[in-house]
Structure formats: structure tokens, C-alpha cells
């Protein structure tokens, strides 16, 4: 079904405090200096992909739009800032009326990205844009890391569905965001009900080992579950002896048993034995679901095993070893005065150690080869070359302070599948390598 994000109904403080203190102190200093209202352009990008990754996945854009829309300095927040003497009264007065009124463009959620890609571009006064740095980065860095891991896992799984089940392995609110990002990356369902409620993601779940241990016998536990949930349920068969449990499961539920779940042991060996046993018992349509600390490599190793679905937890919600994307939010252009007609001047940090930036407001396009497969990520300033005009990547997300880019999560998920399919085949290889396509820079006039 097509479901849009439902907003931000979470019991947390205003998103105004999802920030670092220096953003407010910069605001105060800029207000005093008379530079706060200078038109500015900030961009989100990463200088490199996590080691060994071939592409990144943009995720969290919908949550960014919610956060920007809900960034309000209410009485309690202003009282906290006043009590801590974080900013002066003039700045508090300015914050009391804060509403983002600028523009945000970006790669559409679900799209892939590469080093230097201008994933998001935020334009407005310096004052209103600088306050968004931390909240935007915290969302995009987390969600994009989870989505990238999910994408690798879903690619390794092929047509077999993936279940997100990592809620108990991370912060309770991060778990909801992780489930959403996993869905963007190709997962089919989640065990987390908050994610199902908030984002419409299909939810699944039946029982844990505790339910079997609660009953006097395994047969009693299976019978209770089947009586309650029906013969199509999934029975957990590795609490005691797997072969005996499978036999009992089929005796209790019959050949209509929906699935059995294996959560331990040599999964390849056990899956083959269980499949043979199920077939011999006449349960030829009963599926096999495997869990147990899976990552993309374990999933790939099970490709030849008779497995029907995978459940993934810890490795997913930790980004499979890369819990952040190292995205940054940098000022790349600003006007020389507060006059709205003042031209933009490219600006960039210059430093050693690989932390340099490219100044100027940028566009991005993905150049295809003769077969329609991506061959380069082209990032530039100034006019877009005619040959790339039809391949531009940035879309409007916020226009004049109004959200215009919100879309159903299923559309985002479909976009990622299509974007990944448009990359060279080596993109889905799990072996370590460089980004699957290079990033090329085209320098021109920055424009206004």
C-alpha cells in the first residue's frame, strides 16, 4: 500500500534542541555582526564512502522534512536556553519566531549517492539555515547507514524476503528510524510495532524461546500457538532438538504449517536437514525462516541453502559495521550583504588531511553509458551541460518554507530498487572495492 510518513508523534523535546550549542552561539554572533540575514547555501555531502562500500543510499529525507517542519522554539525550550544563559535576550526573541522559510533541494529518498554528491542543499538566510545542521546530519547519517546495510543484505538475499528485527539492539527511537531505513533499503517487514504504526511498514512476529519454555512440553507450546494463531503460523524449532521439534510441529499443525524458524547452529546444514525432513513429512509448502546474527555475508553464504526468508537484527541496526556515513553540512556559498539581490560568492574550507571542500552551489547528474548504465556521478557549478539536463538528480523538497517533497514510503522503496538496478553489476558485489562509478567535477560560475 502507499503510505506517507505520519509526521513526528514522538515523546521527545522539540526538534529545536536536536542541535549543538555552537549553532545558537553562531546565530547570536551573526545577529550582532549584522551578517545573520545574508543569503546562504549549505550542502550535505560525504567525502568518502565507508571502507569497502561501492555506493551509498539516501535515507531519512522524509524524517528531515518532519524535523524541519517541527523545529519550533516554544516557551519551555526558550526558558531552558534563558536559564542556562546559552544565548542573549535578542537571540531568544529571534528564536521565538523561528520558522524555516527557505528552500531545500536534494537527492530523492532511496536514490544512491557517491563521494561528493550534494545529497541535500539548504538555502535561506545564514541564521535560519545554520540551525538545521545537527538535526539534518543526525537523521541522514543514521538512516543512510542503515539503508546502505539493508540494500547490501537485500541484494544478497535476492528474491527471498528480509525481516527487520533489531529493535532490542538499539535505542528505542533509533529502532523505529532503523526499521524505516531498512524498508527503504529493501526489507519487506519489521517486528517493531511503532514502525508499523508510524510508517505503515508491514509487521510480523509469532513467538520466542520463552514461549516454548513456559509450557511443560514443546508439543504443548506448539499446540497453544497453533490454536491461537492458526496452522499458518511460524513455529520456533531450535529450543531443544531440531529434528524432534520439526516432527512435532508437523504433527500438531499438519502439512499446512506456515513456517519453521531456526535461530542457532550451522544454518546451512540445519536448513538442508529441516527441508528434507519437512518434505518427507508431507509439509512441502512449509517455509524455513533463519535468524541468528545474520549480516550480508551470512545471507550470501545461505544462497544455495533451502531458506525462504531471513530475519536480521544487530548487524542491520548497527549499519553492518558502519553506523554512520560521515556526512557533513558545509556552507558553500553566501551573499556579500543582506540585500536579497546580492550575488552569491563561493566559499570553501581549505585544509590538509582530506577535509577540503568544493565551493559554490552545485547541481548533480548521473551520466549513463550507451546501454543506460550509470558511468559517472557528475557534480558541477554554473550551467548544466545540455547532455546532462535530463539526468539531474536534485529535486525540490521544501519551497519557501513549505514542504513539497513528501511522498509515500513505498515509492521511496521502489526508487531505491530502480536506482540500484541502474548501477554497474559490480555495485552489488560484497567484496571490498572503490565506489562503483567515479565522481567528476565540472567547475563553472556559481550563479545566484
CSV table of C-alpha atoms in Angstrom, one decimal:
chain,number,residue,atom,x,y,z
A,1,UNK,CA,0.0,0.0,0.0
A,2,UNK,CA,1.0,3.6,-0.4
A,3,UNK,CA,1.5,5.2,2.9
A,4,UNK,CA,3.1,8.6,3.7
A,5,UNK,CA,5.1,9.4,6.8
A,6,UNK,CA,2.7,10.4,9.6
A,7,UNK,CA,4.7,13.2,11.0
A,8,UNK,CA,6.6,13.3,14.2
A,9,UNK,CA,4.4,11.9,17.1
A,10,UNK,CA,7.2,11.1,19.5
A,11,UNK,CA,7.5,11.9,23.1
A,12,UNK,CA,10.7,13.9,22.8
A,13,UNK,CA,11.6,17.6,23.2
A,14,UNK,CA,11.0,20.0,20.3
A,15,UNK,CA,13.3,19.3,17.4
A,16,UNK,CA,14.7,22.8,18.1
A,17,UNK,CA,17.0,21.2,20.7
A,18,UNK,CA,18.3,18.5,18.3
A,19,UNK,CA,21.3,20.8,17.8
A,20,UNK,CA,24.7,21.6,19.1
A,21,UNK,CA,25.1,24.7,21.2
A,22,UNK,CA,27.6,26.3,18.8
A,23,UNK,CA,24.8,26.7,16.2
A,24,UNK,CA,23.0,29.0,18.6
A,25,UNK,CA,26.1,30.9,19.6
A,26,UNK,CA,27.0,31.4,15.9
A,27,UNK,CA,23.5,32.7,15.4
A,28,UNK,CA,23.9,35.2,18.3
A,29,UNK,CA,27.3,36.4,17.0
A,30,UNK,CA,25.9,36.8,13.4
A,31,UNK,CA,22.9,38.8,14.7
A,32,UNK,CA,25.2,41.2,16.5
A,33,UNK,CA,27.5,41.4,13.4
A,34,UNK,CA,24.7,42.1,11.0
A,35,UNK,CA,25.5,39.0,8.9
A,36,UNK,CA,22.8,36.7,10.0
A,37,UNK,CA,20.4,37.6,7.2
A,38,UNK,CA,23.0,37.0,4.4
A,39,UNK,CA,21.6,34.6,1.8
A,40,UNK,CA,23.5,31.3,2.2
A,41,UNK,CA,23.8,27.9,0.7
A,42,UNK,CA,24.7,24.8,2.8
A,43,UNK,CA,25.2,21.4,1.3
A,44,UNK,CA,25.2,17.9,2.8
A,45,UNK,CA,27.8,15.5,1.3
A,46,UNK,CA,30.4,12.9,2.3
A,47,UNK,CA,34.0,13.0,1.2
A,48,UNK,CA,34.2,9.2,1.1
A,49,UNK,CA,32.1,6.1,1.4
A,50,UNK,CA,32.6,3.7,4.3
A,51,UNK,CA,35.6,1.5,3.6
A,52,UNK,CA,34.8,-1.2,1.0
A,53,UNK,CA,31.3,0.1,0.1
A,54,UNK,CA,30.5,0.6,-3.5
A,55,UNK,CA,27.6,3.1,-3.2
A,56,UNK,CA,25.6,4.9,-0.6
A,57,UNK,CA,21.8,5.1,-0.1
A,58,UNK,CA,19.9,8.3,0.7
A,59,UNK,CA,17.5,7.6,3.5
A,60,UNK,CA,15.8,9.7,6.2
A,61,UNK,CA,14.7,12.5,3.9
A,62,UNK,CA,11.1,12.2,4.9
A,63,UNK,CA,12.2,12.4,8.6
A,64,UNK,CA,14.3,15.5,7.8
A,65,UNK,CA,11.2,17.2,6.4
A,66,UNK,CA,9.2,16.4,9.5
A,67,UNK,CA,12.1,17.7,11.7
A,68,UNK,CA,12.3,21.0,9.8
A,69,UNK,CA,8.6,21.4,9.9
A,70,UNK,CA,8.5,20.8,13.7
A,71,UNK,CA,11.5,22.9,14.6
A,72,UNK,CA,9.9,25.5,16.9
A,73,UNK,CA,11.3,27.3,19.9
A,74,UNK,CA,8.4,27.1,22.3
A,75,UNK,CA,8.2,28.6,25.8
A,76,UNK,CA,9.8,25.6,27.6
A,77,UNK,CA,12.7,25.5,25.1
A,78,UNK,CA,13.3,29.2,25.3
A,79,UNK,CA,13.1,29.0,29.1
A,80,UNK,CA,15.8,26.4,29.1
A,81,UNK,CA,18.1,28.5,26.9
A,82,UNK,CA,17.4,31.5,29.1
A,83,UNK,CA,18.1,29.6,32.4
A,84,UNK,CA,21.4,28.2,31.1
A,85,UNK,CA,22.4,31.6,29.7
A,86,UNK,CA,23.2,30.0,26.4
A,87,UNK,CA,22.2,33.0,24.3
A,88,UNK,CA,21.2,36.6,25.0
A,89,UNK,CA,17.7,38.1,25.0
A,90,UNK,CA,17.9,39.4,21.5
A,91,UNK,CA,18.7,35.9,20.2
A,92,UNK,CA,15.9,34.4,22.3
A,93,UNK,CA,13.5,36.9,20.8
A,94,UNK,CA,14.6,35.9,17.3
A,95,UNK,CA,14.3,32.2,18.1
A,96,UNK,CA,10.7,32.7,19.4
A,97,UNK,CA,9.6,33.5,15.9
A,98,UNK,CA,11.7,30.9,14.1
A,99,UNK,CA,10.2,29.3,11.0
A,100,UNK,CA,12.3,28.0,8.2
A,101,UNK,CA,11.3,30.0,5.2
A,102,UNK,CA,14.0,28.9,2.7
A,103,UNK,CA,14.4,26.2,0.1
A,104,UNK,CA,15.7,22.6,0.4
A,105,UNK,CA,16.6,20.5,-2.6
A,106,UNK,CA,18.2,17.1,-2.5
A,107,UNK,CA,18.6,13.7,-4.0
A,108,UNK,CA,15.2,12.0,-3.7
A,109,UNK,CA,15.0,9.5,-0.9
A,110,UNK,CA,16.0,6.0,-1.9
A,111,UNK,CA,18.5,7.3,-4.6
A,112,UNK,CA,22.1,6.2,-4.4
A,113,UNK,CA,25.0,8.6,-3.9
A,114,UNK,CA,28.8,8.8,-4.1
A,115,UNK,CA,31.6,10.8,-2.6
A,116,UNK,CA,31.0,14.5,-3.3
A,117,UNK,CA,27.3,14.1,-4.2
A,118,UNK,CA,25.4,17.1,-3.0
A,119,UNK,CA,22.8,14.9,-1.2
A,120,UNK,CA,20.9,17.9,0.2
A,121,UNK,CA,21.1,21.6,-0.5
A,122,UNK,CA,19.7,24.1,2.1
A,123,UNK,CA,19.2,27.7,1.0
A,124,UNK,CA,18.0,30.7,3.0
A,125,UNK,CA,19.4,33.2,5.4
A,126,UNK,CA,22.5,32.1,7.3
A,127,UNK,CA,20.5,32.4,10.6
A,128,UNK,CA,17.7,30.0,9.6
A,129,UNK,CA,20.0,27.5,7.8
A,130,UNK,CA,22.7,27.2,10.4
A,131,UNK,CA,20.2,25.9,13.0
A,132,UNK,CA,19.4,22.8,10.8
A,133,UNK,CA,22.9,21.4,10.7
A,134,UNK,CA,22.9,18.9,13.5
A,135,UNK,CA,19.3,17.6,13.1
A,136,UNK,CA,19.8,17.1,9.4
A,137,UNK,CA,23.1,15.3,9.8
A,138,UNK,CA,21.9,13.1,12.7
A,139,UNK,CA,19.0,11.9,10.6
A,140,UNK,CA,20.7,11.4,7.3
A,141,UNK,CA,23.9,9.8,8.8
A,142,UNK,CA,22.0,7.3,10.8
A,143,UNK,CA,19.2,6.4,8.3
A,144,UNK,CA,21.5,6.3,5.3
A,145,UNK,CA,23.9,4.0,7.1
A,146,UNK,CA,21.1,1.5,7.9
A,147,UNK,CA,19.7,1.7,4.4
A,148,UNK,CA,23.0,1.0,2.9
A,149,UNK,CA,23.4,-2.1,5.0
A,150,UNK,CA,19.9,-3.1,4.2
A,151,UNK,CA,20.5,-2.6,0.5
A,152,UNK,CA,23.5,-4.9,0.6
A,153,UNK,CA,21.5,-7.5,2.5
A,154,UNK,CA,18.5,-7.4,0.2
A,155,UNK,CA,20.8,-7.7,-2.8
A,156,UNK,CA,22.4,-10.8,-1.2
A,157,UNK,CA,19.0,-12.2,-0.4
A,158,UNK,CA,17.7,-11.9,-4.0
A,159,UNK,CA,14.0,-12.7,-4.1
A,160,UNK,CA,13.9,-14.0,-0.5
A,161,UNK,CA,12.2,-11.6,1.9
A,162,UNK,CA,14.0,-10.0,4.8
A,163,UNK,CA,12.5,-9.3,8.2
A,164,UNK,CA,13.9,-6.3,10.3
A,165,UNK,CA,14.1,-7.4,13.9
A,166,UNK,CA,16.7,-5.1,15.6
A,167,UNK,CA,14.6,-3.1,18.0
A,168,UNK,CA,16.1,-4.7,21.0
A,169,UNK,CA,19.6,-4.0,19.8
A,170,UNK,CA,19.4,-0.2,19.7
A,171,UNK,CA,17.8,2.9,21.3
A,172,UNK,CA,14.0,2.7,21.2
A,173,UNK,CA,13.6,5.7,18.9
A,174,UNK,CA,16.5,4.7,16.7
A,175,UNK,CA,14.8,1.4,16.3
A,176,UNK,CA,11.8,3.0,14.6
A,177,UNK,CA,14.1,5.0,12.3
A,178,UNK,CA,16.1,1.9,11.6
A,179,UNK,CA,13.0,-0.1,10.6
A,180,UNK,CA,12.0,2.7,8.2
A,181,UNK,CA,15.5,2.9,6.7
A,182,UNK,CA,15.6,-0.9,6.3
A,183,UNK,CA,12.3,-0.8,4.4
A,184,UNK,CA,13.8,1.8,2.1
A,185,UNK,CA,16.8,-0.5,1.6
A,186,UNK,CA,14.7,-3.5,0.5
A,187,UNK,CA,13.5,-5.2,3.7
A,188,UNK,CA,9.9,-6.5,3.5
A,189,UNK,CA,8.7,-6.4,7.1
A,190,UNK,CA,9.6,-5.3,10.6
A,191,UNK,CA,8.9,-6.8,14.0
A,192,UNK,CA,8.7,-3.2,15.5
A,193,UNK,CA,5.1,-2.2,16.0
A,194,UNK,CA,6.0,1.5,16.4
A,195,UNK,CA,7.5,1.5,12.9
A,196,UNK,CA,4.3,-0.2,11.7
A,197,UNK,CA,2.1,2.4,13.3
A,198,UNK,CA,4.1,5.4,12.3
A,199,UNK,CA,5.2,4.5,8.8
A,200,UNK,CA,2.8,1.7,7.6
A,201,UNK,CA,5.5,-0.9,7.3
A,202,UNK,CA,4.1,-4.5,7.4
A,203,UNK,CA,4.7,-6.1,10.7
A,204,UNK,CA,5.3,-9.8,11.6
A,205,UNK,CA,6.1,-11.9,14.7
A,206,UNK,CA,4.9,-15.0,16.4
A,207,UNK,CA,6.9,-16.4,19.4
A,208,UNK,CA,10.3,-16.6,21.1
A,209,UNK,CA,12.0,-19.4,23.1
A,210,UNK,CA,10.4,-18.1,26.2
A,211,UNK,CA,7.0,-19.3,25.0
A,212,UNK,CA,8.3,-22.8,24.5
A,213,UNK,CA,10.0,-22.8,27.9
A,214,UNK,CA,6.8,-21.6,29.5
A,215,UNK,CA,5.0,-24.8,28.7
A,216,UNK,CA,5.5,-28.3,30.2
A,217,UNK,CA,6.4,-29.7,26.8
A,218,UNK,CA,7.3,-28.4,23.3
A,219,UNK,CA,4.2,-30.1,22.0
A,220,UNK,CA,2.0,-28.1,24.4
A,221,UNK,CA,3.7,-24.8,23.3
A,222,UNK,CA,3.2,-25.6,19.6
A,223,UNK,CA,-0.4,-26.6,20.2
A,224,UNK,CA,-1.1,-23.4,22.1
A,225,UNK,CA,0.4,-21.3,19.3
A,226,UNK,CA,-1.5,-23.1,16.6
A,227,UNK,CA,-4.7,-22.9,18.5
A,228,UNK,CA,-4.3,-19.1,18.9
A,229,UNK,CA,-2.6,-18.1,15.6
A,230,UNK,CA,-3.7,-20.9,13.2
A,231,UNK,CA,-1.9,-23.5,11.2
A,232,UNK,CA,-0.2,-20.9,9.0
A,233,UNK,CA,1.9,-19.6,11.9
A,234,UNK,CA,5.7,-19.9,12.3
A,235,UNK,CA,7.0,-22.3,14.9
A,236,UNK,CA,10.4,-21.9,16.5
A,237,UNK,CA,12.1,-25.3,16.4
A,238,UNK,CA,15.5,-25.0,17.9
A,239,UNK,CA,14.7,-24.7,21.6
A,240,UNK,CA,15.7,-28.4,22.3
A,241,UNK,CA,16.2,-30.9,19.5
A,242,UNK,CA,15.5,-29.6,16.0
A,243,UNK,CA,14.6,-32.8,14.3
A,244,UNK,CA,12.1,-33.8,17.1
A,245,UNK,CA,10.7,-30.3,17.1
A,246,UNK,CA,10.0,-30.4,13.3
A,247,UNK,CA,8.3,-33.7,13.7
A,248,UNK,CA,6.2,-32.4,16.5
A,249,UNK,CA,5.4,-29.2,14.6
A,250,UNK,CA,4.0,-31.1,11.6
A,251,UNK,CA,2.1,-33.5,13.8
A,252,UNK,CA,0.4,-30.5,15.6
A,253,UNK,CA,-0.2,-28.2,12.6
A,254,UNK,CA,-0.3,-30.7,9.8
A,255,UNK,CA,1.2,-30.1,6.4
A,256,UNK,CA,-0.5,-26.7,6.3
A,257,UNK,CA,2.2,-25.4,8.8
A,258,UNK,CA,3.2,-22.0,7.6
A,259,UNK,CA,6.9,-21.9,8.5
A,260,UNK,CA,9.5,-23.1,11.0
A,261,UNK,CA,12.2,-20.8,12.3
A,262,UNK,CA,15.8,-21.7,13.0
A,263,UNK,CA,17.8,-19.4,15.3
A,264,UNK,CA,21.0,-21.3,16.1
A,265,UNK,CA,23.5,-23.8,14.9
A,266,UNK,CA,25.1,-24.4,11.5
A,267,UNK,CA,22.3,-22.7,9.5
A,268,UNK,CA,23.3,-24.2,6.1
A,269,UNK,CA,23.5,-27.8,7.4
A,270,UNK,CA,20.4,-27.5,9.6
A,271,UNK,CA,18.4,-25.8,6.8
A,272,UNK,CA,19.1,-28.7,4.4
A,273,UNK,CA,18.2,-31.3,7.1
A,274,UNK,CA,15.0,-29.5,8.0
A,275,UNK,CA,13.9,-29.1,4.4
A,276,UNK,CA,14.4,-32.8,3.7
A,277,UNK,CA,12.5,-33.7,6.9
A,278,UNK,CA,9.6,-31.4,6.1
A,279,UNK,CA,9.3,-32.8,2.6
A,280,UNK,CA,9.4,-36.3,3.9
A,281,UNK,CA,6.6,-35.4,6.4
A,282,UNK,CA,4.5,-34.0,3.5
A,283,UNK,CA,4.9,-30.4,4.6
A,284,UNK,CA,6.4,-29.4,1.2
A,285,UNK,CA,4.9,-25.9,1.3
A,286,UNK,CA,6.2,-25.1,4.9
A,287,UNK,CA,8.8,-22.3,4.6
A,288,UNK,CA,12.1,-22.1,6.5
A,289,UNK,CA,13.0,-18.8,8.2
A,290,UNK,CA,16.5,-18.4,9.6
A,291,UNK,CA,17.7,-15.8,12.1
A,292,UNK,CA,20.8,-15.6,14.4
A,293,UNK,CA,23.2,-12.6,13.9
A,294,UNK,CA,23.0,-12.5,10.2
A,295,UNK,CA,24.7,-10.0,8.0
A,296,UNK,CA,25.1,-9.6,4.2
A,297,UNK,CA,27.9,-12.1,4.1
A,298,UNK,CA,26.0,-14.8,6.1
A,299,UNK,CA,23.0,-14.2,3.9
A,300,UNK,CA,25.1,-14.6,0.8
A,301,UNK,CA,26.5,-17.8,2.1
A,302,UNK,CA,23.0,-19.2,2.5
A,303,UNK,CA,22.1,-18.5,-1.1
A,304,UNK,CA,22.3,-22.2,-2.0
A,305,UNK,CA,20.5,-23.4,1.1
A,306,UNK,CA,16.7,-24.1,1.1
A,307,UNK,CA,15.9,-21.0,3.1
A,308,UNK,CA,12.8,-18.9,2.4
A,309,UNK,CA,13.3,-15.8,4.5
A,310,UNK,CA,15.8,-14.1,6.7
A,311,UNK,CA,15.4,-12.2,10.0
A,312,UNK,CA,18.2,-9.6,10.7
A,313,UNK,CA,18.7,-7.6,13.9
A,314,UNK,CA,22.0,-6.5,15.3
A,315,UNK,CA,24.1,-6.2,12.2
A,316,UNK,CA,21.3,-4.2,10.5
A,317,UNK,CA,20.7,-1.6,13.1
A,318,UNK,CA,24.5,-1.0,13.5
A,319,UNK,CA,25.0,-0.5,9.8
A,320,UNK,CA,26.8,-3.8,9.5
A,321,UNK,CA,30.0,-2.3,10.8
A,322,UNK,CA,29.4,1.2,9.5
A,323,UNK,CA,26.9,3.0,11.8
A,324,UNK,CA,27.4,6.4,10.2
A,325,UNK,CA,28.1,7.8,6.7
A,326,UNK,CA,30.4,10.7,7.8
A,327,UNK,CA,28.2,13.2,6.0
A,328,UNK,CA,28.9,16.9,6.7
A,329,UNK,CA,26.9,20.1,6.3
A,330,UNK,CA,29.0,22.9,4.9
A,331,UNK,CA,28.5,26.5,3.8
A,332,UNK,CA,29.4,26.5,0.1
A,333,UNK,CA,28.1,30.0,-1.0
A,334,UNK,CA,26.9,33.2,0.7
A,335,UNK,CA,26.0,36.7,-0.3
A,336,UNK,CA,28.2,39.6,0.5
A,337,UNK,CA,25.3,41.5,2.2
A,338,UNK,CA,21.8,41.1,3.5
A,339,UNK,CA,20.4,42.5,0.2
A,340,UNK,CA,18.4,39.7,-1.3
A,341,UNK,CA,19.7,40.8,-4.7
A,342,UNK,CA,23.4,40.4,-3.7
A,343,UNK,CA,25.2,37.7,-5.7
A,344,UNK,CA,26.4,34.5,-4.1
A,345,UNK,CA,30.1,34.1,-3.5
A,346,UNK,CA,31.5,30.6,-3.5
A,347,UNK,CA,33.2,29.7,-0.2
A,348,UNK,CA,35.0,26.6,0.9
A,349,UNK,CA,37.2,25.3,3.8
A,350,UNK,CA,40.8,24.7,2.8
A,351,UNK,CA,42.7,22.3,5.0
A,352,UNK,CA,45.0,19.3,4.9
A,353,UNK,CA,44.1,15.8,5.8
A,354,UNK,CA,41.4,15.2,3.2
A,355,UNK,CA,38.9,17.6,4.7
A,356,UNK,CA,38.8,20.2,1.9
A,357,UNK,CA,35.5,21.2,0.3
A,358,UNK,CA,34.4,22.4,-3.1
A,359,UNK,CA,32.8,25.8,-3.0
A,360,UNK,CA,29.7,27.0,-5.0
A,361,UNK,CA,26.1,26.0,-5.3
A,362,UNK,CA,26.1,22.6,-7.0
A,363,UNK,CA,24.0,20.5,-9.3
A,364,UNK,CA,24.4,16.8,-9.8
A,365,UNK,CA,23.7,14.4,-12.7
A,366,UNK,CA,24.3,10.7,-13.3
A,367,UNK,CA,25.7,10.1,-16.7
A,368,UNK,CA,24.7,6.9,-18.4
A,369,UNK,CA,26.7,4.9,-20.9
A,370,UNK,CA,25.3,3.7,-24.3
A,371,UNK,CA,23.4,0.9,-22.5
A,372,UNK,CA,21.8,3.2,-20.0
A,373,UNK,CA,24.0,2.0,-17.1
A,374,UNK,CA,25.5,4.7,-14.8
A,375,UNK,CA,29.1,5.5,-15.6
A,376,UNK,CA,29.8,8.7,-13.6
A,377,UNK,CA,28.4,11.0,-11.0
A,378,UNK,CA,28.9,14.5,-12.4
A,379,UNK,CA,28.8,17.4,-9.9
A,380,UNK,CA,29.2,20.9,-11.0
A,381,UNK,CA,28.5,24.6,-10.5
A,382,UNK,CA,27.0,27.0,-13.0
A,383,UNK,CA,25.1,25.9,-16.1
A,384,UNK,CA,24.2,22.2,-16.5
A,385,UNK,CA,25.6,20.8,-19.8
A,386,UNK,CA,22.8,20.1,-22.3
A,387,UNK,CA,23.8,16.4,-22.4
A,388,UNK,CA,23.1,16.0,-18.7
A,389,UNK,CA,19.9,18.1,-18.4
A,390,UNK,CA,17.7,15.1,-18.5
A,391,UNK,CA,19.8,13.2,-15.9
A,392,UNK,CA,19.8,15.7,-13.0
A,393,UNK,CA,19.3,14.3,-9.5
A,394,UNK,CA,18.3,17.1,-7.2
A,395,UNK,CA,14.5,17.6,-6.6
A,396,UNK,CA,12.6,20.2,-4.6
A,397,UNK,CA,11.8,19.2,-1.1
A,398,UNK,CA,11.0,22.5,0.6
A,399,UNK,CA,10.0,25.6,-1.3
A,400,UNK,CA,9.6,28.9,0.6
A,401,UNK,CA,9.4,27.1,3.9
A,402,UNK,CA,6.6,24.8,2.7
A,403,UNK,CA,7.3,21.0,2.3
A,404,UNK,CA,6.7,20.0,-1.3
A,405,UNK,CA,8.7,16.7,-1.4
A,406,UNK,CA,6.9,14.4,1.0
A,407,UNK,CA,6.0,11.1,-0.6
A,408,UNK,CA,4.8,7.6,0.2
A,409,UNK,CA,7.4,5.3,1.7
A,410,UNK,CA,6.6,2.5,-0.8
A,411,UNK,CA,7.5,4.9,-3.6
A,412,UNK,CA,10.9,5.6,-1.9
A,413,UNK,CA,11.5,1.8,-1.6
A,414,UNK,CA,10.7,1.3,-5.3
A,415,UNK,CA,13.0,4.1,-6.2
A,416,UNK,CA,15.9,2.5,-4.4
A,417,UNK,CA,15.4,-0.8,-6.2
A,418,UNK,CA,15.4,1.0,-9.6
A,419,UNK,CA,18.4,3.2,-8.7
A,420,UNK,CA,20.5,0.2,-7.6
A,421,UNK,CA,19.5,-1.7,-10.8
A,422,UNK,CA,20.8,1.3,-12.8
A,423,UNK,CA,24.4,0.8,-11.5
A,424,UNK,CA,27.1,-1.5,-12.9
A,425,UNK,CA,26.7,-5.1,-11.8
A,426,UNK,CA,29.8,-4.9,-9.6
A,427,UNK,CA,27.9,-2.5,-7.3
A,428,UNK,CA,26.3,-5.5,-5.6
A,429,UNK,CA,29.5,-7.4,-5.1
A,430,UNK,CA,30.2,-7.9,-1.4
A,431,UNK,CA,34.0,-7.8,-1.9
A,432,UNK,CA,35.7,-4.6,-0.9
A,433,UNK,CA,36.2,-2.1,-3.6
A,434,UNK,CA,36.1,1.6,-4.7
A,435,UNK,CA,32.9,3.4,-5.5
A,436,UNK,CA,31.3,1.7,-8.4
A,437,UNK,CA,31.3,4.9,-10.5
A,438,UNK,CA,33.6,7.9,-10.2
A,439,UNK,CA,32.6,11.4,-9.2
A,440,UNK,CA,33.6,14.1,-11.8
A,441,UNK,CA,33.6,17.8,-11.0
A,442,UNK,CA,32.6,20.5,-13.6
A,443,UNK,CA,33.6,23.9,-12.4
A,444,UNK,CA,31.6,26.9,-13.7
A,445,UNK,CA,30.2,30.2,-12.5
A,446,UNK,CA,28.4,29.7,-9.2
A,447,UNK,CA,25.3,31.6,-10.2
A,448,UNK,CA,22.7,33.1,-8.0
